Amino acid sequence: MVDMSKLKEIKNNAKKYIELSKLIYADSRTPRVSKILLWIAIAYALSPIDLIPDFIPVIGYLDDMVIVPVLLYIAIRSVPKNVYIENYVKVLRT
């Protein structure tokens, strides 16, 4: 059985990374490539079109759980380090 405190921690971390993504996107120093990758990640997560249809057990949802985080990771890694750190500190203070 899953520990409820672990689920709360995952939920809080997800909220922080969503807020971080918003701040990074709004920052004028963020490269255009990062902004495009953030939009692609959001569009893919919300899109009813998938690379592997969801009706296929396990594998259908696995592509969503892999592709979106990878896109977010690449987008955030392409942001200059000082921009990332400044926005990360803002998120931690809230």
PDB file of N, CA and C in Angstrom:
ATOM      1  N   MET A   1       0.841  -1.184   0.000  1.00  0.00           N
ATOM      2  CA  MET A   1       0.000   0.000   0.000  1.00  0.00           C
ATOM      3  C   MET A   1       0.888   1.250   0.000  1.00  0.00           C
ATOM      4  N   VAL A   2       0.445   2.286  -0.672  1.00  0.00           N
ATOM      5  CA  VAL A   2       1.213   3.513  -0.808  1.00  0.00           C
ATOM      6  C   VAL A   2       1.031   4.371   0.437  1.00  0.00           C
ATOM      7  N   ASP A   3       2.127   4.895   0.934  1.00  0.00           N
ATOM      8  CA  ASP A   3       2.109   5.755   2.107  1.00  0.00           C
ATOM      9  C   ASP A   3       1.538   7.127   1.725  1.00  0.00           C
ATOM     10  N   MET A   4       0.563   7.617   2.492  1.00  0.00           N
ATOM     11  CA  MET A   4      -0.100   8.894   2.182  1.00  0.00           C
ATOM     12  C   MET A   4       0.878  10.068   2.237  1.00  0.00           C
ATOM     13  N   SER A   5       1.854  10.027   3.143  1.00  0.00           N
ATOM     14  CA  SER A   5       2.820  11.130   3.230  1.00  0.00           C
ATOM     15  C   SER A   5       3.669  11.199   1.953  1.00  0.00           C
ATOM     16  N   LYS A   6       3.944  10.051   1.359  1.00  0.00           N
ATOM     17  CA  LYS A   6       4.719  10.011   0.117  1.00  0.00           C
ATOM     18  C   LYS A   6       3.905  10.631  -1.032  1.00  0.00           C
ATOM     19  N   LEU A   7       2.605  10.344  -1.064  1.00  0.00           N
ATOM     20  CA  LEU A   7       1.748  10.933  -2.091  1.00  0.00           C
ATOM     21  C   LEU A   7       1.651  12.451  -1.938  1.00  0.00           C
ATOM     22  N   LYS A   8       1.561  12.936  -0.696  1.00  0.00           N
ATOM     23  CA  LYS A   8       1.514  14.379  -0.454  1.00  0.00           C
ATOM     24  C   LYS A   8       2.815  15.040  -0.897  1.00  0.00           C
ATOM     25  N   GLU A   9       3.925  14.377  -0.643  1.00  0.00           N
ATOM     26  CA  GLU A   9       5.231  14.912  -1.040  1.00  0.00           C
ATOM     27  C   GLU A   9       5.328  15.000  -2.573  1.00  0.00           C
ATOM     28  N   ILE A  10       4.851  13.978  -3.254  1.00  0.00           N
ATOM     29  CA  ILE A  10       4.860  13.983  -4.720  1.00  0.00           C
ATOM     30  C   ILE A  10       3.977  15.114  -5.241  1.00  0.00           C
ATOM     31  N   LYS A  11       2.801  15.291  -4.636  1.00  0.00           N
ATOM     32  CA  LYS A  11       1.884  16.355  -5.055  1.00  0.00           C
ATOM     33  C   LYS A  11       2.507  17.728  -4.841  1.00  0.00           C
ATOM     34  N   ASN A  12       3.131  17.944  -3.692  1.00  0.00           N
ATOM     35  CA  ASN A  12       3.769  19.233  -3.406  1.00  0.00           C
ATOM     36  C   ASN A  12       4.940  19.503  -4.347  1.00  0.00           C
ATOM     37  N   ASN A  13       5.728  18.486  -4.631  1.00  0.00           N
ATOM     38  CA  ASN A  13       6.847  18.659  -5.569  1.00  0.00           C
ATOM     39  C   ASN A  13       6.342  18.978  -6.969  1.00  0.00           C
ATOM     40  N   ALA A  14       5.273  18.320  -7.390  1.00  0.00           N
ATOM     41  CA  ALA A  14       4.704  18.587  -8.719  1.00  0.00           C
ATOM     42  C   ALA A  14       4.225  20.033  -8.799  1.00  0.00           C
ATOM     43  N   LYS A  15       3.577  20.521  -7.753  1.00  0.00           N
ATOM     44  CA  LYS A  15       3.114  21.912  -7.737  1.00  0.00           C
ATOM     45  C   LYS A  15       4.292  22.878  -7.829  1.00  0.00           C
ATOM     46  N   LYS A  16       5.373  22.580  -7.123  1.00  0.00           N
ATOM     47  CA  LYS A  16       6.543  23.446  -7.156  1.00  0.00           C
ATOM     48  C   LYS A  16       7.171  23.482  -8.547  1.00  0.00           C
ATOM     49  N   TYR A  17       7.249  22.330  -9.207  1.00  0.00           N
ATOM     50  CA  TYR A  17       7.843  22.296 -10.542  1.00  0.00           C
ATOM     51  C   TYR A  17       6.942  22.944 -11.581  1.00  0.00           C
ATOM     52  N   ILE A  18       5.639  22.879 -11.385  1.00  0.00           N
ATOM     53  CA  ILE A  18       4.731  23.599 -12.287  1.00  0.00           C
ATOM     54  C   ILE A  18       4.932  25.100 -12.113  1.00  0.00           C
ATOM     55  N   GLU A  19       5.027  25.545 -10.871  1.00  0.00           N
ATOM     56  CA  GLU A  19       5.264  26.973 -10.601  1.00  0.00           C
ATOM     57  C   GLU A  19       6.624  27.402 -11.156  1.00  0.00           C
ATOM     58  N   LEU A  20       7.636  26.566 -10.984  1.00  0.00           N
ATOM     59  CA  LEU A  20       8.961  26.860 -11.526  1.00  0.00           C
ATOM     60  C   LEU A  20       8.902  26.984 -13.046  1.00  0.00           C
ATOM     61  N   SER A  21       8.186  26.081 -13.690  1.00  0.00           N
ATOM     62  CA  SER A  21       8.052  26.140 -15.151  1.00  0.00           C
ATOM     63  C   SER A  21       7.375  27.425 -15.591  1.00  0.00           C
ATOM     64  N   LYS A  22       6.357  27.867 -14.850  1.00  0.00           N
ATOM     65  CA  LYS A  22       5.674  29.129 -15.173  1.00  0.00           C
ATOM     66  C   LYS A  22       6.626  30.310 -15.055  1.00  0.00           C
ATOM     67  N   LEU A  23       7.400  30.342 -13.975  1.00  0.00           N
ATOM     68  CA  LEU A  23       8.341  31.448 -13.776  1.00  0.00           C
ATOM     69  C   LEU A  23       9.427  31.460 -14.849  1.00  0.00           C
ATOM     70  N   ILE A  24       9.939  30.280 -15.173  1.00  0.00           N
ATOM     71  CA  ILE A  24      10.973  30.193 -16.208  1.00  0.00           C
ATOM     72  C   ILE A  24      10.405  30.643 -17.547  1.00  0.00           C
ATOM     73  N   TYR A  25       9.188  30.228 -17.860  1.00  0.00           N
ATOM     74  CA  TYR A  25       8.571  30.627 -19.123  1.00  0.00           C
ATOM     75  C   TYR A  25       8.374  32.140 -19.189  1.00  0.00           C
ATOM     76  N   ALA A  26       7.988  32.756 -18.080  1.00  0.00           N
ATOM     77  CA  ALA A  26       7.718  34.195 -18.051  1.00  0.00           C
ATOM     78  C   ALA A  26       8.994  35.032 -18.064  1.00  0.00           C
ATOM     79  N   ASP A  27      10.116  34.448 -17.699  1.00  0.00           N
ATOM     80  CA  ASP A  27      11.375  35.183 -17.642  1.00  0.00           C
ATOM     81  C   ASP A  27      11.848  35.517 -19.060  1.00  0.00           C
ATOM     82  N   SER A  28      12.187  36.772 -19.280  1.00  0.00           N
ATOM     83  CA  SER A  28      12.605  37.211 -20.622  1.00  0.00           C
ATOM     84  C   SER A  28      13.968  36.648 -21.033  1.00  0.00           C
ATOM     85  N   ARG A  29      14.750  36.167 -20.081  1.00  0.00           N
ATOM     86  CA  ARG A  29      16.081  35.623 -20.384  1.00  0.00           C
ATOM     87  C   ARG A  29      16.029  34.150 -20.800  1.00  0.00           C
ATOM     88  N   THR A  30      14.851  33.551 -20.749  1.00  0.00           N
ATOM     89  CA  THR A  30      14.701  32.148 -21.127  1.00  0.00           C
ATOM     90  C   THR A  30      14.784  32.015 -22.646  1.00  0.00           C
ATOM     91  N   PRO A  31      15.617  31.093 -23.135  1.00  0.00           N
ATOM     92  CA  PRO A  31      15.738  30.912 -24.586  1.00  0.00           C
ATOM     93  C   PRO A  31      14.415  30.447 -25.218  1.00  0.00           C
ATOM     94  N   ARG A  32      14.248  30.805 -26.464  1.00  0.00           N
ATOM     95  CA  ARG A  32      13.021  30.448 -27.187  1.00  0.00           C
ATOM     96  C   ARG A  32      12.852  28.933 -27.268  1.00  0.00           C
ATOM     97  N   VAL A  33      13.945  28.195 -27.405  1.00  0.00           N
ATOM     98  CA  VAL A  33      13.873  26.730 -27.487  1.00  0.00           C
ATOM     99  C   VAL A  33      13.234  26.151 -26.228  1.00  0.00           C
ATOM    100  N   SER A  34      13.604  26.663 -25.075  1.00  0.00           N
ATOM    101  CA  SER A  34      13.030  26.183 -23.815  1.00  0.00           C
ATOM    102  C   SER A  34      11.537  26.452 -23.762  1.00  0.00           C
ATOM    103  N   LYS A  35      11.142  27.618 -24.186  1.00  0.00           N
ATOM    104  CA  LYS A  35       9.716  27.964 -24.175  1.00  0.00           C
ATOM    105  C   LYS A  35       8.929  27.054 -25.121  1.00  0.00           C
ATOM    106  N   ILE A  36       9.498  26.759 -26.276  1.00  0.00           N
ATOM    107  CA  ILE A  36       8.825  25.877 -27.231  1.00  0.00           C
ATOM    108  C   ILE A  36       8.699  24.466 -26.651  1.00  0.00           C
ATOM    109  N   LEU A  37       9.752  23.976 -26.017  1.00  0.00           N
ATOM    110  CA  LEU A  37       9.698  22.641 -25.415  1.00  0.00           C
ATOM    111  C   LEU A  37       8.671  22.582 -24.278  1.00  0.00           C
ATOM    112  N   LEU A  38       8.564  23.651 -23.496  1.00  0.00           N
ATOM    113  CA  LEU A  38       7.545  23.687 -22.446  1.00  0.00           C
ATOM    114  C   LEU A  38       6.148  23.607 -23.050  1.00  0.00           C
ATOM    115  N   TRP A  39       5.917  24.337 -24.129  1.00  0.00           N
ATOM    116  CA  TRP A  39       4.610  24.291 -24.796  1.00  0.00           C
ATOM    117  C   TRP A  39       4.332  22.913 -25.370  1.00  0.00           C
ATOM    118  N   ILE A  40       5.326  22.283 -25.958  1.00  0.00           N
ATOM    119  CA  ILE A  40       5.143  20.941 -26.519  1.00  0.00           C
ATOM    120  C   ILE A  40       4.787  19.951 -25.410  1.00  0.00           C
ATOM    121  N   ALA A  41       5.458  20.044 -24.278  1.00  0.00           N
ATOM    122  CA  ALA A  41       5.165  19.149 -23.150  1.00  0.00           C
ATOM    123  C   ALA A  41       3.732  19.328 -22.668  1.00  0.00           C
ATOM    124  N   ILE A  42       3.297  20.574 -22.530  1.00  0.00           N
ATOM    125  CA  ILE A  42       1.932  20.848 -22.085  1.00  0.00           C
ATOM    126  C   ILE A  42       0.933  20.338 -23.125  1.00  0.00           C
ATOM    127  N   ALA A  43       1.188  20.630 -24.393  1.00  0.00           N
ATOM    128  CA  ALA A  43       0.276  20.206 -25.460  1.00  0.00           C
ATOM    129  C   ALA A  43       0.173  18.683 -25.527  1.00  0.00           C
ATOM    130  N   TYR A  44       1.299  17.998 -25.389  1.00  0.00           N
ATOM    131  CA  TYR A  44       1.269  16.535 -25.445  1.00  0.00           C
ATOM    132  C   TYR A  44       0.518  15.957 -24.255  1.00  0.00           C
ATOM    133  N   ALA A  45       0.708  16.550 -23.080  1.00  0.00           N
ATOM    134  CA  ALA A  45       0.026  16.056 -21.884  1.00  0.00           C
ATOM    135  C   ALA A  45      -1.489  16.230 -21.992  1.00  0.00           C
ATOM    136  N   LEU A  46      -1.925  17.310 -22.616  1.00  0.00           N
ATOM    137  CA  LEU A  46      -3.356  17.592 -22.714  1.00  0.00           C
ATOM    138  C   LEU A  46      -4.000  17.030 -23.984  1.00  0.00           C
ATOM    139  N   SER A  47      -3.200  16.641 -24.938  1.00  0.00           N
ATOM    140  CA  SER A  47      -3.702  16.186 -26.233  1.00  0.00           C
ATOM    141  C   SER A  47      -4.314  14.788 -26.135  1.00  0.00           C
ATOM    142  N   PRO A  48      -5.426  14.582 -26.824  1.00  0.00           N
ATOM    143  CA  PRO A  48      -6.001  13.231 -26.859  1.00  0.00           C
ATOM    144  C   PRO A  48      -5.234  12.300 -27.805  1.00  0.00           C
ATOM    145  N   ILE A  49      -4.323  12.868 -28.596  1.00  0.00           N
ATOM    146  CA  ILE A  49      -3.534  12.073 -29.537  1.00  0.00           C
ATOM    147  C   ILE A  49      -2.243  11.633 -28.845  1.00  0.00           C
ATOM    148  N   ASP A  50      -1.979  10.337 -28.861  1.00  0.00           N
ATOM    149  CA  ASP A  50      -0.784   9.768 -28.240  1.00  0.00           C
ATOM    150  C   ASP A  50       0.007   8.970 -29.265  1.00  0.00           C
ATOM    151  N   LEU A  51       1.284   8.781 -28.992  1.00  0.00           N
ATOM    152  CA  LEU A  51       2.091   7.916 -29.850  1.00  0.00           C
ATOM    153  C   LEU A  51       1.632   6.471 -29.735  1.00  0.00           C
ATOM    154  N   ILE A  52       1.311   6.062 -28.496  1.00  0.00           N
ATOM    155  CA  ILE A  52       0.780   4.726 -28.234  1.00  0.00           C
ATOM    156  C   ILE A  52      -0.604   4.924 -27.619  1.00  0.00           C
ATOM    157  N   PRO A  53      -1.659   4.379 -28.220  1.00  0.00           N
ATOM    158  CA  PRO A  53      -3.017   4.591 -27.698  1.00  0.00           C
ATOM    159  C   PRO A  53      -3.164   4.122 -26.246  1.00  0.00           C
ATOM    160  N   ASP A  54      -3.962   4.869 -25.473  1.00  0.00           N
ATOM    161  CA  ASP A  54      -4.133   4.575 -24.047  1.00  0.00           C
ATOM    162  C   ASP A  54      -4.898   3.280 -23.779  1.00  0.00           C
ATOM    163  N   PHE A  55      -5.618   2.772 -24.750  1.00  0.00           N
ATOM    164  CA  PHE A  55      -6.374   1.541 -24.498  1.00  0.00           C
ATOM    165  C   PHE A  55      -5.483   0.304 -24.434  1.00  0.00           C
ATOM    166  N   ILE A  56      -4.216   0.429 -24.829  1.00  0.00           N
ATOM    167  CA  ILE A  56      -3.270  -0.679 -24.677  1.00  0.00           C
ATOM    168  C   ILE A  56      -2.811  -0.681 -23.225  1.00  0.00           C
ATOM    169  N   PRO A  57      -3.055  -1.774 -22.500  1.00  0.00           N
ATOM    170  CA  PRO A  57      -2.741  -1.802 -21.068  1.00  0.00           C
ATOM    171  C   PRO A  57      -1.273  -1.475 -20.780  1.00  0.00           C
ATOM    172  N   VAL A  58      -1.048  -0.709 -19.768  1.00  0.00           N
ATOM    173  CA  VAL A  58       0.248  -0.293 -19.228  1.00  0.00           C
ATOM    174  C   VAL A  58       1.056   0.554 -20.206  1.00  0.00           C
ATOM    175  N   ILE A  59       1.352   0.034 -21.375  1.00  0.00           N
ATOM    176  CA  ILE A  59       2.208   0.735 -22.327  1.00  0.00           C
ATOM    177  C   ILE A  59       1.551   2.017 -22.826  1.00  0.00           C
ATOM    178  N   GLY A  60       0.225   2.023 -22.938  1.00  0.00           N
ATOM    179  CA  GLY A  60      -0.494   3.197 -23.417  1.00  0.00           C
ATOM    180  C   GLY A  60      -0.290   4.415 -22.532  1.00  0.00           C
ATOM    181  N   TYR A  61      -0.243   4.203 -21.230  1.00  0.00           N
ATOM    182  CA  TYR A  61      -0.028   5.322 -20.303  1.00  0.00           C
ATOM    183  C   TYR A  61       1.449   5.582 -20.056  1.00  0.00           C
ATOM    184  N   LEU A  62       2.264   4.591 -20.321  1.00  0.00           N
ATOM    185  CA  LEU A  62       3.701   4.719 -20.092  1.00  0.00           C
ATOM    186  C   LEU A  62       4.323   5.798 -20.960  1.00  0.00           C
ATOM    187  N   ASP A  63       3.840   5.950 -22.188  1.00  0.00           N
ATOM    188  CA  ASP A  63       4.423   6.980 -23.056  1.00  0.00           C
ATOM    189  C   ASP A  63       4.172   8.374 -22.487  1.00  0.00           C
ATOM    190  N   ASP A  64       2.999   8.599 -21.881  1.00  0.00           N
ATOM    191  CA  ASP A  64       2.727   9.892 -21.249  1.00  0.00           C
ATOM    192  C   ASP A  64       3.653  10.125 -20.059  1.00  0.00           C
ATOM    193  N   MET A  65       3.913   9.074 -19.313  1.00  0.00           N
ATOM    194  CA  MET A  65       4.739   9.202 -18.109  1.00  0.00           C
ATOM    195  C   MET A  65       6.226   9.330 -18.439  1.00  0.00           C
ATOM    196  N   VAL A  66       6.609   9.079 -19.672  1.00  0.00           N
ATOM    197  CA  VAL A  66       8.013   9.202 -20.072  1.00  0.00           C
ATOM    198  C   VAL A  66       8.244  10.464 -20.907  1.00  0.00           C
ATOM    199  N   ILE A  67       7.415  10.687 -21.904  1.00  0.00           N
ATOM    200  CA  ILE A  67       7.651  11.773 -22.853  1.00  0.00           C
ATOM    201  C   ILE A  67       7.546  13.146 -22.201  1.00  0.00           C
ATOM    202  N   VAL A  68       6.494  13.381 -21.416  1.00  0.00           N
ATOM    203  CA  VAL A  68       6.298  14.703 -20.803  1.00  0.00           C
ATOM    204  C   VAL A  68       7.441  15.056 -19.846  1.00  0.00           C
ATOM    205  N   PRO A  69       7.816  14.182 -18.910  1.00  0.00           N
ATOM    206  CA  PRO A  69       8.950  14.535 -18.040  1.00  0.00           C
ATOM    207  C   PRO A  69      10.266  14.739 -18.792  1.00  0.00           C
ATOM    208  N   VAL A  70      10.496  13.967 -19.850  1.00  0.00           N
ATOM    209  CA  VAL A  70      11.725  14.129 -20.632  1.00  0.00           C
ATOM    210  C   VAL A  70      11.738  15.493 -21.318  1.00  0.00           C
ATOM    211  N   LEU A  71      10.605  15.893 -21.892  1.00  0.00           N
ATOM    212  CA  LEU A  71      10.524  17.215 -22.520  1.00  0.00           C
ATOM    213  C   LEU A  71      10.744  18.330 -21.495  1.00  0.00           C
ATOM    214  N   LEU A  72      10.131  18.187 -20.331  1.00  0.00           N
ATOM    215  CA  LEU A  72      10.322  19.194 -19.279  1.00  0.00           C
ATOM    216  C   LEU A  72      11.776  19.243 -18.819  1.00  0.00           C
ATOM    217  N   TYR A  73      12.388  18.081 -18.676  1.00  0.00           N
ATOM    218  CA  TYR A  73      13.789  18.011 -18.263  1.00  0.00           C
ATOM    219  C   TYR A  73      14.694  18.724 -19.276  1.00  0.00           C
ATOM    220  N   ILE A  74      14.490  18.437 -20.555  1.00  0.00           N
ATOM    221  CA  ILE A  74      15.309  19.068 -21.594  1.00  0.00           C
ATOM    222  C   ILE A  74      15.077  20.580 -21.619  1.00  0.00           C
ATOM    223  N   ALA A  75      13.814  20.993 -21.468  1.00  0.00           N
ATOM    224  CA  ALA A  75      13.496  22.425 -21.482  1.00  0.00           C
ATOM    225  C   ALA A  75      14.184  23.143 -20.331  1.00  0.00           C
ATOM    226  N   ILE A  76      14.109  22.562 -19.145  1.00  0.00           N
ATOM    227  CA  ILE A  76      14.695  23.218 -17.976  1.00  0.00           C
ATOM    228  C   ILE A  76      16.221  23.184 -18.037  1.00  0.00           C
ATOM    229  N   ARG A  77      16.794  22.111 -18.583  1.00  0.00           N
ATOM    230  CA  ARG A  77      18.252  22.028 -18.702  1.00  0.00           C
ATOM    231  C   ARG A  77      18.809  23.032 -19.711  1.00  0.00           C
ATOM    232  N   SER A  78      17.980  23.476 -20.655  1.00  0.00           N
ATOM    233  CA  SER A  78      18.453  24.426 -21.661  1.00  0.00           C
ATOM    234  C   SER A  78      18.326  25.880 -21.204  1.00  0.00           C
ATOM    235  N   VAL A  79      17.808  26.074 -20.012  1.00  0.00           N
ATOM    236  CA  VAL A  79      17.700  27.425 -19.441  1.00  0.00           C
ATOM    237  C   VAL A  79      19.053  27.785 -18.807  1.00  0.00           C
ATOM    238  N   PRO A  80      19.512  29.022 -18.959  1.00  0.00           N
ATOM    239  CA  PRO A  80      20.759  29.418 -18.300  1.00  0.00           C
ATOM    240  C   PRO A  80      20.692  29.179 -16.789  1.00  0.00           C
ATOM    241  N   LYS A  81      21.817  28.768 -16.234  1.00  0.00           N
ATOM    242  CA  LYS A  81      21.851  28.368 -14.830  1.00  0.00           C
ATOM    243  C   LYS A  81      21.399  29.488 -13.883  1.00  0.00           C
ATOM    244  N   ASN A  82      21.816  30.730 -14.149  1.00  0.00           N
ATOM    245  CA  ASN A  82      21.437  31.828 -13.250  1.00  0.00           C
ATOM    246  C   ASN A  82      19.925  32.085 -13.280  1.00  0.00           C
ATOM    247  N   VAL A  83      19.294  31.926 -14.443  1.00  0.00           N
ATOM    248  CA  VAL A  83      17.841  32.104 -14.559  1.00  0.00           C
ATOM    249  C   VAL A  83      17.133  31.003 -13.763  1.00  0.00           C
ATOM    250  N   TYR A  84      17.612  29.777 -13.919  1.00  0.00           N
ATOM    251  CA  TYR A  84      17.030  28.648 -13.195  1.00  0.00           C
ATOM    252  C   TYR A  84      17.138  28.852 -11.685  1.00  0.00           C
ATOM    253  N   ILE A  85      18.317  29.209 -11.215  1.00  0.00           N
ATOM    254  CA  ILE A  85      18.536  29.355  -9.772  1.00  0.00           C
ATOM    255  C   ILE A  85      17.694  30.484  -9.195  1.00  0.00           C
ATOM    256  N   GLU A  86      17.631  31.616  -9.872  1.00  0.00           N
ATOM    257  CA  GLU A  86      16.823  32.741  -9.379  1.00  0.00           C
ATOM    258  C   GLU A  86      15.351  32.341  -9.240  1.00  0.00           C
ATOM    259  N   ASN A  87      14.816  31.671 -10.241  1.00  0.00           N
ATOM    260  CA  ASN A  87      13.415  31.268 -10.204  1.00  0.00           C
ATOM    261  C   ASN A  87      13.179  30.131  -9.213  1.00  0.00           C
ATOM    262  N   TYR A  88      14.148  29.238  -9.074  1.00  0.00           N
ATOM    263  CA  TYR A  88      14.035  28.147  -8.110  1.00  0.00           C
ATOM    264  C   TYR A  88      13.971  28.688  -6.686  1.00  0.00           C
ATOM    265  N   VAL A  89      14.781  29.706  -6.399  1.00  0.00           N
ATOM    266  CA  VAL A  89      14.761  30.322  -5.073  1.00  0.00           C
ATOM    267  C   VAL A  89      13.415  30.982  -4.808  1.00  0.00           C
ATOM    268  N   LYS A  90      12.828  31.608  -5.824  1.00  0.00           N
ATOM    269  CA  LYS A  90      11.501  32.216  -5.674  1.00  0.00           C
ATOM    270  C   LYS A  90      10.449  31.157  -5.308  1.00  0.00           C
ATOM    271  N   VAL A  91      10.528  30.006  -5.955  1.00  0.00           N
ATOM    272  CA  VAL A  91       9.571  28.928  -5.690  1.00  0.00           C
ATOM    273  C   VAL A  91       9.758  28.382  -4.281  1.00  0.00           C
ATOM    274  N   LEU A  92      10.992  28.243  -3.845  1.00  0.00           N
ATOM    275  CA  LEU A  92      11.248  27.721  -2.504  1.00  0.00           C
ATOM    276  C   LEU A  92      10.742  28.649  -1.404  1.00  0.00           C
ATOM    277  N   ARG A  93      10.767  29.931  -1.664  1.00  0.00           N
ATOM    278  CA  ARG A  93      10.308  30.886  -0.647  1.00  0.00           C
ATOM    279  C   ARG A  93       8.795  30.873  -0.465  1.00  0.00           C
ATOM    280  N   THR A  94       8.059  30.422  -1.472  1.00  0.00           N
ATOM    281  CA  THR A  94       6.597  30.424  -1.374  1.00  0.00           C
ATOM    282  C   THR A  94       6.070  29.190  -0.693  1.00  0.00           C
TER     283      THR A  94
END
